[in-house]
CSV table of C-alpha atoms in Angstrom, one decimal:
chain,number,residue,atom,x,y,z
A,269,MET,CA,7.0,7.7,-18.6
A,270,THR,CA,4.8,5.0,-17.1
A,271,LYS,CA,3.4,5.8,-13.7
A,272,ALA,CA,2.0,3.0,-11.4
A,273,LEU,CA,0.1,2.8,-8.0
A,274,LEU,CA,0.7,0.0,-5.7
A,275,LEU,CA,-1.9,-0.8,-3.2
A,276,ILE,CA,-0.5,-2.5,-0.6
A,277,ASP,CA,-3.0,-5.4,1.1
A,278,ILE,CA,-6.3,-3.0,1.4
A,279,GLN,CA,-7.9,-6.0,2.6
A,280,ASN,CA,-10.8,-6.8,5.3
A,281,GLY,CA,-8.4,-8.2,7.4
A,282,PHE,CA,-6.1,-5.0,8.4
A,283,CYS,CA,-9.6,-2.6,8.5
A,284,PRO,CA,-11.6,-2.5,11.5
A,285,GLY,CA,-13.5,-5.2,12.3
A,286,GLY,CA,-10.8,-7.7,10.7
A,287,ASN,CA,-8.6,-10.3,11.9
A,288,LEU,CA,-5.6,-8.2,12.3
A,289,PRO,CA,-7.0,-4.5,12.3
A,290,VAL,CA,-4.8,-1.4,11.8
A,291,GLU,CA,-6.1,1.6,13.8
A,292,ASP,CA,-8.3,3.8,11.3
A,293,GLY,CA,-6.8,1.3,8.3
A,294,ASP,CA,-10.1,1.9,6.4
A,295,ALA,CA,-9.5,5.5,5.9
A,296,VAL,CA,-6.8,4.7,3.2
A,297,VAL,CA,-9.7,3.6,0.8
A,298,SER,CA,-10.7,6.8,0.1
A,299,VAL,CA,-7.3,7.8,-0.7
A,300,ALA,CA,-6.8,5.0,-3.1
A,301,ASN,CA,-10.4,5.5,-4.8
A,302,ARG,CA,-9.5,9.3,-5.6
A,303,LEU,CA,-5.9,8.7,-7.1
A,304,MET,CA,-7.1,5.6,-9.1
A,305,ALA,CA,-9.9,8.0,-10.7
A,306,ASN,CA,-7.8,11.0,-11.2
A,307,GLY,CA,-6.5,9.9,-14.3
A,308,THR,CA,-2.8,10.0,-12.9
A,309,TYR,CA,-1.8,6.9,-13.4
A,310,ASP,CA,-1.1,4.1,-16.4
A,311,LEU,CA,-1.4,0.8,-14.1
A,312,VAL,CA,-2.8,0.1,-10.9
A,313,VAL,CA,-1.4,-3.0,-9.1
A,314,ALA,CA,-2.8,-4.2,-5.9
A,315,SER,CA,-1.2,-6.7,-3.3
A,316,GLN,CA,-3.1,-9.4,-1.6
A,317,ASP,CA,-2.1,-11.4,1.7
A,318,TRP,CA,-3.1,-14.9,0.9
A,319,HIS,CA,-2.4,-17.2,3.7
A,320,PRO,CA,-2.9,-20.7,3.8
A,321,ALA,CA,-4.8,-21.5,7.0
A,322,ASN,CA,-1.4,-23.3,8.6
A,323,HIS,CA,0.6,-20.5,7.8
A,324,GLY,CA,3.8,-20.3,9.9
A,325,SER,CA,3.5,-16.8,11.0
A,326,PHE,CA,0.2,-17.7,12.9
A,327,ALA,CA,0.5,-17.8,16.6
A,328,SER,CA,-2.2,-21.1,16.6
A,329,GLN,CA,0.6,-22.8,14.6
A,330,HIS,CA,2.9,-22.3,17.4
A,331,PRO,CA,1.8,-24.3,20.8
A,332,GLY,CA,2.1,-21.7,23.8
A,333,LYS,CA,2.4,-19.0,21.4
A,334,LYS,CA,0.1,-15.8,21.6
A,335,PRO,CA,-0.7,-13.3,19.1
A,336,PHE,CA,1.9,-10.4,19.0
A,337,ASP,CA,4.6,-13.1,20.9
A,338,MET,CA,7.8,-13.4,19.1
A,339,GLY,CA,9.0,-16.5,17.6
A,340,GLU,CA,10.9,-17.8,14.5
A,341,LEU,CA,10.1,-18.7,11.0
A,342,SER,CA,12.2,-19.6,8.3
A,343,GLY,CA,15.3,-19.1,10.8
A,344,GLN,CA,14.4,-15.5,11.4
A,345,PRO,CA,12.5,-13.6,14.5
A,346,GLN,CA,8.9,-13.6,13.4
A,347,VAL,CA,6.3,-11.8,15.0
A,348,MET,CA,3.4,-14.3,16.0
A,349,TRP,CA,0.1,-13.0,14.0
A,350,PRO,CA,-3.5,-13.5,14.6
A,351,ASP,CA,-5.0,-15.8,11.9
A,352,HIS,CA,-5.7,-13.5,9.1
A,353,CYS,CA,-6.2,-13.0,5.4
A,354,VAL,CA,-6.5,-17.2,5.1
A,355,GLN,CA,-7.3,-17.8,1.5
A,356,GLY,CA,-10.9,-17.9,0.3
A,357,THR,CA,-12.2,-16.0,3.8
A,358,GLN,CA,-13.9,-12.8,3.9
A,359,ASP,CA,-11.0,-11.5,5.9
A,360,ALA,CA,-8.6,-11.9,2.7
A,361,ASP,CA,-11.0,-9.9,0.3
A,362,PHE,CA,-10.2,-6.3,-0.5
A,363,HIS,CA,-12.0,-3.7,1.4
A,364,PRO,CA,-15.8,-3.6,0.0
A,365,ASP,CA,-15.6,-0.1,-0.8
A,366,LEU,CA,-12.1,-0.1,-2.7
A,367,ASP,CA,-12.9,0.7,-6.5
A,368,THR,CA,-11.2,-2.9,-7.8
A,369,ASP,CA,-12.8,-2.5,-11.5
A,370,ARG,CA,-9.6,0.1,-11.6
A,371,ILE,CA,-6.9,-2.5,-10.7
A,372,ASP,CA,-4.9,-3.9,-13.5
A,373,PHE,CA,-3.4,-6.2,-11.5
A,374,VAL,CA,-3.6,-8.2,-8.3
A,375,GLN,CA,0.0,-9.6,-6.7
A,376,ARG,CA,-0.8,-12.1,-3.8
A,377,LYS,CA,1.7,-13.2,-1.4
A,378,GLY,CA,2.2,-15.0,1.5
A,379,GLU,CA,1.2,-18.5,0.4
A,380,ASN,CA,4.0,-20.5,1.6
A,381,PRO,CA,3.4,-21.4,5.2
A,382,ALA,CA,7.3,-22.0,5.8
A,383,VAL,CA,8.1,-18.0,5.2
A,384,ASP,CA,6.0,-15.0,5.8
A,385,SER,CA,6.0,-12.4,3.0
A,386,TYR,CA,5.5,-8.5,4.0
A,387,SER,CA,6.8,-7.2,0.6
A,388,ALA,CA,4.9,-7.3,-2.5
A,389,PHE,CA,8.2,-8.4,-4.5
A,390,ARG,CA,9.4,-11.4,-2.5
A,391,ASP,CA,9.6,-13.4,1.0
A,392,ASN,CA,11.0,-12.2,4.0
A,393,ASP,CA,14.0,-14.6,3.5
A,394,LYS,CA,14.7,-12.8,-0.1
A,395,ALA,CA,14.6,-16.2,-1.8
A,396,ALA,CA,11.2,-16.5,-3.7
A,397,LEU,CA,10.2,-13.6,-5.7
A,398,THR,CA,6.5,-13.2,-6.2
A,399,GLY,CA,7.5,-12.1,-9.7
A,400,LEU,CA,5.9,-8.4,-9.4
A,401,ALA,CA,9.6,-6.7,-10.2
A,402,ASP,CA,9.4,-8.6,-13.7
A,403,TRP,CA,5.7,-7.5,-14.2
A,404,LEU,CA,6.4,-3.7,-13.7
A,405,LYS,CA,9.7,-3.9,-15.7
A,406,ALA,CA,7.8,-5.5,-18.5
A,407,LYS,CA,5.4,-2.8,-18.3
A,408,ALA,CA,8.2,-0.2,-18.7
A,409,VAL,CA,7.3,1.5,-15.4
A,410,THR,CA,9.6,4.4,-14.6
A,411,GLU,CA,7.6,6.0,-11.3
A,412,LEU,CA,6.0,4.0,-8.6
A,413,HIS,CA,3.7,5.1,-6.0
A,414,VAL,CA,3.1,3.1,-3.1
A,415,MET,CA,0.4,3.1,-0.4
A,416,GLY,CA,-1.6,0.8,1.8
A,417,LEU,CA,-1.4,-1.1,5.0
A,418,ALA,CA,0.5,-1.1,7.3
A,419,THR,CA,3.4,1.3,6.9
A,420,ASP,CA,5.7,-0.4,9.4
A,421,TYR,CA,5.5,-3.7,7.8
A,422,CYS,CA,4.0,-4.7,4.5
A,423,VAL,CA,4.1,-1.0,3.0
A,424,LYS,CA,7.8,-0.7,4.2
A,425,PHE,CA,9.0,-3.8,3.0
A,426,SER,CA,7.3,-3.2,-0.5
A,427,ALA,CA,8.8,0.2,-0.9
A,428,LEU,CA,12.3,-0.8,0.0
A,429,ASP,CA,12.3,-3.5,-1.9
A,430,ALA,CA,11.0,-1.6,-5.0
A,431,VAL,CA,14.0,0.7,-4.7
A,432,ASP,CA,16.3,-2.4,-4.5
A,433,MET,CA,14.6,-4.3,-7.3
A,434,LEU,CA,13.7,-1.9,-9.8
A,435,PRO,CA,16.7,0.1,-10.7
A,436,GLY,CA,16.1,3.7,-12.1
A,437,VAL,CA,12.4,3.7,-10.9
A,438,LYS,CA,11.4,6.5,-8.9
A,439,VAL,CA,9.8,5.2,-5.9
A,440,ARG,CA,7.2,7.5,-3.9
A,441,LEU,CA,5.1,6.8,-0.6
A,442,ILE,CA,2.1,8.5,-0.3
A,443,ALA,CA,1.9,9.2,3.2
A,444,ASP,CA,-1.6,10.1,3.9
A,445,GLY,CA,-2.6,6.8,2.1
A,446,CYS,CA,-0.9,4.8,4.6
A,447,ARG,CA,-1.8,3.4,8.6
A,448,GLY,CA,0.4,1.8,10.5
A,449,ILE,CA,0.1,-0.7,13.3
A,450,ASP,CA,2.8,1.2,16.1
A,451,ALA,CA,3.4,4.9,16.1
A,452,LYS,CA,7.2,4.5,16.6
A,453,GLY,CA,7.1,1.5,13.8
A,454,VAL,CA,5.8,3.8,11.5
A,455,GLU,CA,8.2,6.8,12.4
A,456,ASP,CA,11.4,4.4,12.2
A,457,ALA,CA,9.5,3.1,8.8
A,458,ILE,CA,9.2,6.3,7.0
A,459,GLU,CA,12.9,7.4,8.2
A,460,ALA,CA,14.1,3.9,6.7
A,461,MET,CA,12.2,4.6,3.6
A,462,ARG,CA,13.5,8.2,3.4
A,463,GLU,CA,17.2,6.8,3.9
A,464,ALA,CA,16.7,4.4,1.0
A,465,ASP,CA,15.6,7.7,-1.4
A,466,VAL,CA,11.9,6.7,-1.2
A,467,GLU,CA,10.6,10.5,-1.4
A,468,ILE,CA,7.8,10.9,0.8
A,469,ILE,CA,5.0,12.9,-0.5
A,470,ASP,CA,1.0,13.6,0.0
A,471,SER,CA,-1.6,12.6,-2.1
A,472,SER,CA,-2.8,16.5,-2.3
A,473,ARG,CA,0.3,16.7,-4.7
A,474,ILE,CA,-0.9,14.1,-7.2
A,475,GLY,CA,-2.6,14.7,-10.4
A,476,PHE,CA,-3.5,18.4,-9.3
């Protein structure tokens, strides 16, 4: 059995003070550090939003659009986000308190300006793969625990893609290690993950 922990986008941009902050987002850092330190996981992977400055999901790239308006990108409805996690900026860095020395592999995503990439596994149009699924398969991962930011976007899509793209791997969501943007969105995301056979667990059950 090979157990892996997947940390989703625990970056300055999604924490208080960042360009697209999730309320209480920095609270997940201590959960991640505790889990990485307790010896439960054989591998730790972290995804990192890594957008070019002209990314098409940014409201700034669409005249007349404001952050959180709805628009279109790659033929799909798209939330217009504030500029966030631009490559090489402090906003894109991992949270400074995150114990990055324990991370074995970083999967960057969202680099194509023409399509958004919520999932750590593939772009939103499902055309381009990041390569993370193949990396985990090569490591013979049998159980994957997912946590991070934000529950109703990147965490949800990553967990659902893990179920879809890693047949035979048990996927679990560490609920207290996540924070979301919208309360109703979080509720719907948890339900969607549960329906896809993602087991919803609490970090207190892990490694003790």
